[in-house]
Amino acid sequence: MGRAPCCDKANVKKGPWSPEEDAKLKEFIEKYGTGGNWIALPQKAGLKRCGKSCRLRWLNYLRPNIRHGEFSEEEDRIIFSLYASIGSRWSVIAAQLPGRTDNDIKNYWNTKLKKKLLTMLPYFQEKSSFFPPIPFQPQPPSKDHLTSHQFLNNSSSFYTFSTPNFMNVDNTSNSLFVHEEHTNVTDLQSSVPPPPPPLQLHANSLMCNNNTDVNDNCYSSYSMCNSPMQEYYPNSSAMKEGMFMFGSGACSSSEGGSCMGKINYGDYYKDHEEKQKYQIKQEEYQLALHDHALGGQVQSQSFMLKNNHVTPLQNDLEEVKLPNFSNYLFHDGDENKTTHYQKGMCSYDHY
DNA sequence: AAGGAACTCAACCGCCAGCCC
DNA sequence: AGGGCTGGCGGTTGAGTTCCT
C-alpha cells in the first residue's frame, strides 16, 4: 500500500501557472494568509492546484521581496563557501542570501556555479606537477600527553551545525564562522601540551583568489596528506580525508593578491626550546612555498578539492577552531608589504 | 534559415521530520 | 506509543529558449 496522495491528482492542474492563477493565489494569501494549511488553501482560493504546488509558487515566485536575475560576485562567493561547508543544503544557503530562493540557488549552482568550479580544476591539476610536497616535519612532541579528543575538548569554539568540511565564508569580520569567543593561547598552554608539529603541506592544493575588492580578501586553503597530524587527531575526518583547510586571509597585493599562509606556532612554543627552531623552519618553509607556489598569480575563487574532486565530503562534522591554529601568519607573497594574523579552522569528527 | 544540441529554470516528485490526535 | 497528515526539502524533469553548426 502506497502513501496517500496529497491531493486528487486527477482534478488538479499541473504545469506552468497562468497570470490569472498567480493573481488568485496572491490575492488570497495577501487577504487571508496561508491559514497554516497549504493543502486546504487551493480549494478556498478557487484554484485547481495541488496545495504543494501553491506553496511552491508562492515561496519561489509570488511572495514579496523575491529577487530574480543575475547573482553578484559576492553571492557567488557565499554560495561557493557555504556549499563547500554544508553541501547542498539550499534552504540554509538561501537563508544567507536575502531575496533568493533555495530553488533559484539550486538551479544557479547546477547550471552555472558547478561549471565554473569545474573549469577551475584543470588549473590546479596542472599546477600540481609544479608543486611537489614540501617535507617539513620537525620532531613531533610526545603524543602521550594528548589525545585528539582531549585536545579538541579544550577548544572552545564549536559550531552549531554539521558540516562535511569547512571553509571560511569570510568577508572580514562578518565571517559566518568566525567567532570571537575564542580560547586564548595562554589559557590553553596551561592545560594543553604542545601542539602537533607543523603540517606537511602540499603546495599543489594551495589556493587563493585574486579578489582585490574593497576588503582585499583572499581565501586560502591547504590540503594535508600523510601528515603527522593524523597521529594526533586520528578521529579527524579532515585527517582521514587528507584535507585541511584554513579560513581566509587578507591579501594586499595590488597585482592581484597572490597569497599564501602558514601556521604560526610561535606563541605555542614560547616556553619551549623548540621555539626558535620552529620559527626558523617556518621561515624556510614559507620561502619554499612561496618559491614553488607563487611564481604566478593564482586567479580563481577558492574552493575545496578532495582527491581532485569537488564534491562535498560525505560525513557529519562539526567545526571547531583548534586553538593552536587560532592564529597563523598570512602572507601575500610580498615580503615587504603584508603579514596578517588570521584565524584558522579545522574540522573533526564529533562522536 | 533550419535543425539539433545545450542550456535554463519553473515545477513536480518523493522522502522525511515534526506535529497532532 | 503510533499512525496519519502536513510542510519542508533536495533531486529531477521537461518545456521553452538560446546557441551552434
Short mmCIF file of C-alpha atoms (C1' of nucleotides) in Angstrom, two decimals:
data_model
loop_
_atom_site.label_atom_id
_atom_site.label_comp_id
_atom_site.label_asym_id
_atom_site.label_seq_id
_atom_site.Cartn_x
_atom_site.Cartn_y
_atom_site.Cartn_z
CA MET A 1 0.00 0.00 0.00
CA GLY A 2 1.49 3.27 -1.07
CA ARG A 3 1.24 6.61 0.63
CA ALA A 4 -1.86 8.67 0.27
CA PRO A 5 -1.57 11.38 -2.35
CA CYS A 6 -1.54 14.91 -1.01
CA CYS A 7 -4.32 15.88 -3.39
CA ASP A 8 -6.62 14.48 -6.01
CA LYS A 9 -4.19 14.20 -8.89
CA ALA A 10 -6.94 13.76 -11.41
CA ASN A 11 -8.58 17.05 -10.63
CA VAL A 12 -5.62 19.35 -10.26
CA LYS A 13 -3.95 21.36 -12.93
CA LYS A 14 -0.25 20.85 -13.48
CA GLY A 15 2.36 22.74 -15.39
CA PRO A 16 3.10 26.44 -15.65
CA TRP A 17 0.97 28.87 -13.75
CA SER A 18 -1.14 31.35 -15.66
CA PRO A 19 -1.20 35.03 -14.69
CA GLU A 20 -4.80 34.54 -13.54
CA GLU A 21 -3.82 31.75 -11.20
CA ASP A 22 -0.95 33.81 -9.87
CA ALA A 23 -3.29 36.71 -9.23
CA LYS A 24 -5.79 34.49 -7.43
CA LEU A 25 -3.18 32.94 -5.20
CA LYS A 26 -1.50 36.23 -4.43
CA GLU A 27 -4.75 37.96 -3.64
CA PHE A 28 -5.93 35.16 -1.41
CA ILE A 29 -2.74 34.93 0.60
CA GLU A 30 -2.44 38.68 0.96
CA LYS A 31 -6.01 38.75 2.22
CA TYR A 32 -6.21 35.68 4.41
CA GLY A 33 -2.69 34.33 4.75
CA THR A 34 -2.00 30.69 4.22
CA GLY A 35 -4.15 29.71 7.14
CA GLY A 36 -1.44 27.32 8.17
CA ASN A 37 -2.74 24.73 5.77
CA TRP A 38 -1.50 24.64 2.24
CA ILE A 39 -3.46 21.51 1.40
CA ALA A 40 -6.76 23.23 2.04
CA LEU A 41 -5.72 26.54 0.52
CA PRO A 42 -6.30 25.93 -3.19
CA GLN A 43 -9.92 24.99 -2.65
CA LYS A 44 -10.55 28.07 -0.57
CA ALA A 45 -8.77 30.23 -3.11
CA GLY A 46 -10.67 28.71 -6.01
CA LEU A 47 -7.62 27.16 -7.57
CA LYS A 48 -7.45 23.78 -9.18
CA ARG A 49 -3.97 23.21 -7.95
CA CYS A 50 -2.26 20.94 -5.50
CA GLY A 51 -1.53 22.62 -2.19
CA LYS A 52 2.11 21.87 -2.55
CA SER A 53 2.14 23.47 -5.93
CA CYS A 54 0.56 26.61 -4.44
CA ARG A 55 3.12 26.68 -1.69
CA LEU A 56 5.98 26.36 -4.14
CA ARG A 57 4.58 29.01 -6.44
CA TRP A 58 4.17 31.42 -3.56
CA LEU A 59 7.55 30.78 -1.99
CA ASN A 60 9.56 30.75 -5.16
CA TYR A 61 7.83 33.34 -7.22
CA LEU A 62 4.95 35.33 -5.78
CA ARG A 63 5.91 36.28 -2.28
CA PRO A 64 7.25 39.79 -1.74
CA ASN A 65 10.93 40.69 -1.89
CA ILE A 66 11.91 37.85 -4.17
CA ARG A 67 14.94 38.72 -6.24
CA HIS A 68 15.50 37.12 -9.59
CA GLY A 69 18.21 37.80 -12.08
CA GLU A 70 21.96 37.91 -12.01
CA PHE A 71 23.83 36.77 -8.96
CA SER A 72 26.55 39.07 -7.78
CA GLU A 73 30.17 38.10 -7.22
CA GLU A 74 29.55 38.34 -3.54
CA GLU A 75 26.60 35.99 -3.78
CA ASP A 76 28.71 33.58 -5.82
CA ARG A 77 31.33 33.63 -3.16
CA ILE A 78 28.88 32.98 -0.39
CA ILE A 79 27.31 30.11 -2.29
CA PHE A 80 30.69 28.58 -3.05
CA SER A 81 31.73 28.86 0.51
CA LEU A 82 28.56 27.54 2.01
CA TYR A 83 28.35 24.72 -0.46
CA ALA A 84 31.83 23.72 0.50
CA SER A 85 30.87 23.95 4.11
CA ILE A 86 27.47 22.38 4.27
CA GLY A 87 26.87 20.79 0.92
CA SER A 88 23.60 21.05 -0.95
CA ARG A 89 21.51 22.44 1.85
CA TRP A 90 19.94 25.01 -0.38
CA SER A 91 17.49 26.31 2.14
CA VAL A 92 20.31 27.08 4.55
CA ILE A 93 22.28 28.76 1.81
CA ALA A 94 19.21 30.70 0.72
CA ALA A 95 18.80 31.97 4.25
CA GLN A 96 22.11 33.76 3.86
CA LEU A 97 21.05 35.43 0.64
CA PRO A 98 18.06 37.67 1.21
CA GLY A 99 15.56 37.54 -1.60
CA ARG A 100 16.95 34.40 -3.12
CA THR A 101 15.05 31.16 -3.00
CA ASP A 102 16.52 27.76 -2.44
CA ASN A 103 15.25 26.73 -5.84
CA ASP A 104 16.97 29.65 -7.52
CA ILE A 105 20.23 28.91 -5.82
CA LYS A 106 19.96 25.23 -6.60
CA ASN A 107 19.35 25.98 -10.26
CA TYR A 108 22.10 28.53 -10.33
CA TRP A 109 24.51 26.09 -8.78
CA ASN A 110 23.60 23.27 -11.11
CA THR A 111 23.71 25.35 -14.25
CA LYS A 112 26.44 27.88 -13.64
CA LEU A 113 28.48 27.65 -10.49
CA LYS A 114 29.21 23.97 -10.77
CA LYS A 115 30.64 24.54 -14.21
CA LYS A 116 32.60 27.48 -13.01
CA LEU A 117 34.08 25.27 -10.36
CA LEU A 118 34.91 22.50 -12.78
CA THR A 119 36.65 24.84 -15.16
CA MET A 120 38.99 25.73 -12.34
CA LEU A 121 40.05 22.17 -11.71
CA PRO A 122 42.42 21.73 -14.63
CA TYR A 123 44.34 24.73 -13.48
CA PHE A 124 45.11 23.17 -10.15
CA GLN A 125 45.69 19.76 -11.60
CA GLU A 126 48.17 21.25 -13.98
CA LYS A 127 49.83 23.18 -11.23
CA SER A 128 50.19 20.12 -9.06
CA SER A 129 53.15 18.89 -11.04
CA PHE A 130 54.95 22.07 -10.14
CA PHE A 131 54.10 21.78 -6.52
CA PRO A 132 55.66 18.69 -5.06
CA PRO A 133 55.03 18.15 -1.38
CA ILE A 134 57.50 20.08 0.64
CA PRO A 135 58.74 17.98 3.50
CA PHE A 136 58.74 19.75 6.75
CA GLN A 137 58.38 17.52 9.74
CA PRO A 138 60.10 18.58 12.88
CA GLN A 139 60.14 16.01 15.62
CA PRO A 140 56.60 15.77 16.93
CA PRO A 141 56.05 16.28 20.60
CA SER A 142 55.17 13.21 22.56
CA LYS A 143 51.62 12.29 21.89
CA ASP A 144 51.35 10.59 25.25
CA HIS A 145 50.20 13.91 26.50
CA LEU A 146 47.43 14.37 24.14
CA THR A 147 44.59 12.60 22.53
CA SER A 148 42.64 14.25 19.84
CA HIS A 149 39.59 14.22 22.00
CA GLN A 150 41.25 15.84 24.95
CA PHE A 151 42.77 18.39 22.76
CA LEU A 152 39.58 19.21 20.99
CA ASN A 153 37.69 19.41 24.21
CA ASN A 154 39.95 22.19 25.25
CA SER A 155 38.88 24.15 22.31
CA SER A 156 36.06 26.49 22.95
CA SER A 157 34.51 27.43 19.67
CA PHE A 158 32.13 24.77 18.48
CA TYR A 159 29.87 25.42 15.62
CA THR A 160 26.29 24.55 15.71
CA PHE A 161 25.59 22.69 12.57
CA SER A 162 27.28 19.76 10.99
CA THR A 163 29.46 20.35 8.06
CA PRO A 164 31.03 17.97 5.64
CA ASN A 165 34.12 20.04 5.72
CA PHE A 166 34.70 23.62 6.41
CA MET A 167 35.56 26.79 4.76
CA ASN A 168 35.55 30.29 5.86
CA VAL A 169 32.97 32.32 4.10
CA ASP A 170 34.86 35.22 5.30
CA ASN A 171 34.17 38.71 4.45
CA THR A 172 36.48 40.08 7.03
CA SER A 173 34.86 40.33 10.44
CA ASN A 174 31.47 39.24 9.19
CA SER A 175 32.60 35.76 8.54
CA LEU A 176 29.88 33.32 9.32
CA PHE A 177 32.26 31.05 11.06
CA VAL A 178 34.49 33.41 12.87
CA HIS A 179 33.55 33.57 16.48
CA GLU A 180 35.37 35.88 18.75
CA GLU A 181 34.77 33.86 21.86
CA HIS A 182 37.94 32.03 21.36
CA THR A 183 40.11 30.26 23.81
CA ASN A 184 43.24 32.24 24.08
CA VAL A 185 46.55 30.64 23.63
CA THR A 186 47.79 31.41 27.10
CA ASP A 187 44.90 29.62 28.74
CA LEU A 188 45.46 26.62 26.63
CA GLN A 189 49.10 26.44 27.32
CA SER A 190 48.41 25.68 30.93
CA SER A 191 46.14 22.80 30.12
CA VAL A 192 47.23 21.51 26.78
CA PRO A 193 50.55 20.03 25.94
CA PRO A 194 52.49 21.28 22.98
CA PRO A 195 50.61 21.24 19.73
CA PRO A 196 51.23 18.81 16.98
CA PRO A 197 54.03 19.56 14.63
CA PRO A 198 53.62 21.82 11.69
CA LEU A 199 51.91 20.32 8.78
CA GLN A 200 53.35 18.79 5.77
CA LEU A 201 51.60 20.91 3.29
CA HIS A 202 51.07 20.10 -0.27
CA ALA A 203 51.57 23.20 -2.22
CA ASN A 204 49.53 21.86 -5.07
CA SER A 205 46.44 22.43 -3.06
CA LEU A 206 47.29 25.92 -2.16
CA MET A 207 44.55 28.05 -3.45
CA CYS A 208 43.93 31.65 -3.34
CA ASN A 209 41.86 34.04 -5.23
CA ASN A 210 42.83 37.31 -6.64
CA ASN A 211 39.92 39.06 -5.25
CA THR A 212 41.08 42.53 -4.58
CA ASP A 213 37.86 44.10 -3.61
CA VAL A 214 37.46 46.78 -1.03
CA ASN A 215 38.17 44.42 1.76
CA ASP A 216 41.09 42.94 -0.04
CA ASN A 217 40.07 39.44 0.86
CA CYS A 218 41.62 36.25 -0.15
CA TYR A 219 40.73 32.73 0.63
CA SER A 220 43.32 30.20 1.21
CA SER A 221 43.31 26.54 1.79
CA TYR A 222 45.69 23.76 2.34
CA SER A 223 45.49 20.13 1.84
CA MET A 224 47.34 17.94 4.17
CA CYS A 225 48.36 14.49 3.22
CA ASN A 226 50.27 11.93 5.17
CA SER A 227 50.59 14.44 7.86
CA PRO A 228 51.91 13.65 11.28
CA MET A 229 48.77 15.42 12.41
CA GLN A 230 46.99 12.17 11.79
CA GLU A 231 48.68 10.73 14.79
CA TYR A 232 47.27 13.45 16.93
CA TYR A 233 43.82 13.68 15.52
CA PRO A 234 43.03 10.16 14.48
CA ASN A 235 39.32 10.84 14.51
CA SER A 236 39.51 13.87 12.40
CA SER A 237 37.85 13.47 9.09
CA ALA A 238 39.99 16.23 7.83
CA MET A 239 42.91 13.99 8.54
CA LYS A 240 41.29 10.92 7.12
CA GLU A 241 40.38 12.77 4.01
CA GLY A 242 43.79 14.25 3.71
CA MET A 243 42.34 17.65 3.79
CA PHE A 244 42.89 20.53 5.99
CA MET A 245 41.76 23.96 5.22
CA PHE A 246 42.04 27.37 6.62
CA GLY A 247 39.88 30.34 6.62
CA SER A 248 40.54 33.47 4.78
CA GLY A 249 43.34 35.84 5.00
CA ALA A 250 43.65 39.27 3.69
CA CYS A 251 45.76 40.00 0.70
CA SER A 252 47.10 43.30 -0.20
CA SER A 253 48.99 42.65 -3.32
CA SER A 254 47.99 45.30 -5.73
CA GLU A 255 48.86 42.94 -8.50
CA GLY A 256 46.00 40.70 -7.70
CA GLY A 257 46.71 39.08 -4.48
CA SER A 258 48.79 36.03 -4.88
CA CYS A 259 48.90 34.85 -1.37
CA MET A 260 49.64 32.05 0.93
CA GLY A 261 49.58 31.25 4.53
CA LYS A 262 51.43 29.44 7.16
CA ILE A 263 50.72 28.32 10.61
CA ASN A 264 52.24 30.26 13.35
CA TYR A 265 53.24 28.06 16.21
CA GLY A 266 55.42 30.71 17.64
CA ASP A 267 53.25 31.56 20.62
CA TYR A 268 52.71 27.98 21.39
CA TYR A 269 56.32 27.24 21.65
CA LYS A 270 57.38 30.26 23.52
CA ASP A 271 58.21 28.24 26.60
CA HIS A 272 59.87 25.51 24.70
CA GLU A 273 63.35 25.13 23.43
CA GLU A 274 61.86 24.20 20.13
CA LYS A 275 60.57 27.64 19.55
CA GLN A 276 63.48 29.09 17.71
CA LYS A 277 63.86 26.02 15.60
CA TYR A 278 60.23 26.21 14.64
CA GLN A 279 60.39 29.81 13.74
CA ILE A 280 63.37 29.26 11.53
CA LYS A 281 61.73 26.28 9.95
CA GLN A 282 58.62 28.29 9.38
CA GLU A 283 60.51 30.94 7.57
CA GLU A 284 62.28 28.40 5.44
CA TYR A 285 59.05 26.74 4.75
CA GLN A 286 57.34 29.95 3.93
CA LEU A 287 60.00 30.84 1.46
CA ALA A 288 59.98 27.40 -0.07
CA LEU A 289 56.26 27.52 -0.52
CA HIS A 290 56.48 30.93 -1.92
CA ASP A 291 59.05 29.89 -4.47
CA HIS A 292 57.09 26.89 -5.52
CA ALA A 293 53.62 28.15 -5.41
CA LEU A 294 53.69 31.78 -6.12
CA GLY A 295 55.66 32.09 -9.25
CA GLY A 296 52.48 33.11 -10.93
CA GLN A 297 49.35 34.57 -9.66
CA VAL A 298 46.50 32.32 -8.89
CA GLN A 299 43.39 33.68 -10.43
CA SER A 300 40.40 31.99 -9.09
CA GLN A 301 37.90 31.80 -6.40
CA SER A 302 38.79 29.41 -3.71
CA PHE A 303 37.06 26.12 -3.33
CA MET A 304 37.68 22.73 -1.98
CA LEU A 305 39.36 19.86 -3.60
CA LYS A 306 39.45 16.36 -2.39
CA ASN A 307 41.40 13.96 -4.46
CA ASN A 308 40.79 16.24 -7.36
CA HIS A 309 37.05 16.04 -6.90
CA VAL A 310 34.92 18.91 -5.93
CA THR A 311 32.02 17.13 -4.41
CA PRO A 312 31.47 17.79 -0.76
CA LEU A 313 32.64 15.30 1.75
CA GLN A 314 30.04 12.92 2.97
CA ASN A 315 30.25 12.85 6.67
CA ASP A 316 28.91 14.59 9.66
CA LEU A 317 31.28 17.01 11.15
CA GLU A 318 31.19 19.85 13.45
CA GLU A 319 33.56 22.66 13.16
CA VAL A 320 35.99 23.70 15.73
CA LYS A 321 38.74 26.17 15.87
CA LEU A 322 41.78 24.42 17.04
CA PRO A 323 43.46 26.73 19.44
CA ASN A 324 46.89 26.13 18.09
CA PHE A 325 45.65 27.32 14.77
CA SER A 326 43.89 30.31 16.14
CA ASN A 327 46.50 32.49 14.63
CA TYR A 328 48.58 31.96 11.64
CA LEU A 329 50.56 34.26 9.59
CA PHE A 330 49.11 35.18 6.34
CA HIS A 331 51.36 36.35 3.69
CA ASP A 332 50.63 37.76 0.30
CA GLY A 333 53.93 36.96 -1.24
CA ASP A 334 55.26 40.42 -0.99
CA GLU A 335 57.74 40.25 1.82
CA ASN A 336 57.71 43.94 2.43
CA LYS A 337 54.07 44.56 2.46
CA THR A 338 51.80 42.33 4.34
CA THR A 339 51.67 39.95 7.14
CA HIS A 340 48.29 39.34 8.61
CA TYR A 341 47.11 37.38 11.53
CA GLN A 342 44.08 35.35 10.81
CA LYS A 343 42.10 32.64 12.33
CA GLY A 344 42.28 29.08 11.23
CA MET A 345 39.83 26.29 11.48
CA CYS A 346 39.80 22.59 11.43
CA SER A 347 37.07 20.07 11.19
CA TYR A 348 36.85 16.85 13.02
CA ASP A 349 34.51 14.02 13.65
CA HIS A 350 32.33 14.55 16.65
CA TYR A 351 31.21 11.46 18.46
"C1'" DA B 1 17.37 29.57 -42.46
"C1'" DA B 2 16.90 25.27 -40.25
"C1'" DG B 3 17.64 21.72 -37.19
"C1'" DG B 4 19.90 19.78 -33.43
"C1'" DA B 5 22.43 20.48 -29.10
"C1'" DA B 6 22.90 22.73 -24.97
"C1'" DC B 7 21.15 25.44 -21.50
"C1'" DT B 8 17.79 27.41 -18.20
"C1'" DC B 9 14.57 27.33 -14.70
"C1'" DA B 10 9.79 26.56 -13.11
"C1'" DA B 11 7.55 22.87 -11.48
"C1'" DC B 12 6.97 18.23 -9.93
"C1'" DC B 13 8.14 14.10 -7.17
"C1'" DG B 14 9.03 11.60 -3.27
"C1'" DC B 15 11.21 11.32 1.13
"C1'" DC B 16 11.42 12.71 5.82
"C1'" DA B 17 10.74 15.05 10.23
"C1'" DG B 18 7.63 17.06 13.26
"C1'" DC B 19 3.19 17.79 14.92
"C1'" DC B 20 -1.25 16.37 16.42
"C1'" DC B 21 -4.72 13.32 17.77
"C1'" DA C 1 3.16 4.88 21.54
"C1'" DG C 2 2.00 5.10 16.97
"C1'" DG C 3 -0.32 6.35 12.86
"C1'" DG C 4 -1.84 9.99 9.78
"C1'" DC C 5 -1.17 14.47 7.97
"C1'" DT C 6 1.45 18.35 6.57
"C1'" DG C 7 5.27 21.32 5.50
"C1'" DG C 8 9.82 21.46 4.06
"C1'" DC C 9 13.43 19.96 1.43
"C1'" DG C 10 16.61 18.21 -2.25
"C1'" DG C 11 16.74 15.79 -6.55
"C1'" DT C 12 14.94 15.51 -11.01
"C1'" DT C 13 12.28 16.54 -15.10
"C1'" DG C 14 10.91 18.66 -19.23
"C1'" DA C 15 9.16 22.67 -21.86
"C1'" DG C 16 10.88 26.72 -23.55
"C1'" DT C 17 14.82 29.32 -25.07
"C1'" DT C 18 19.32 30.19 -26.84
"C1'" DC C 19 23.34 28.79 -29.13
"C1'" DC C 20 25.91 26.48 -32.61
"C1'" DT C 21 26.82 24.34 -36.93
#
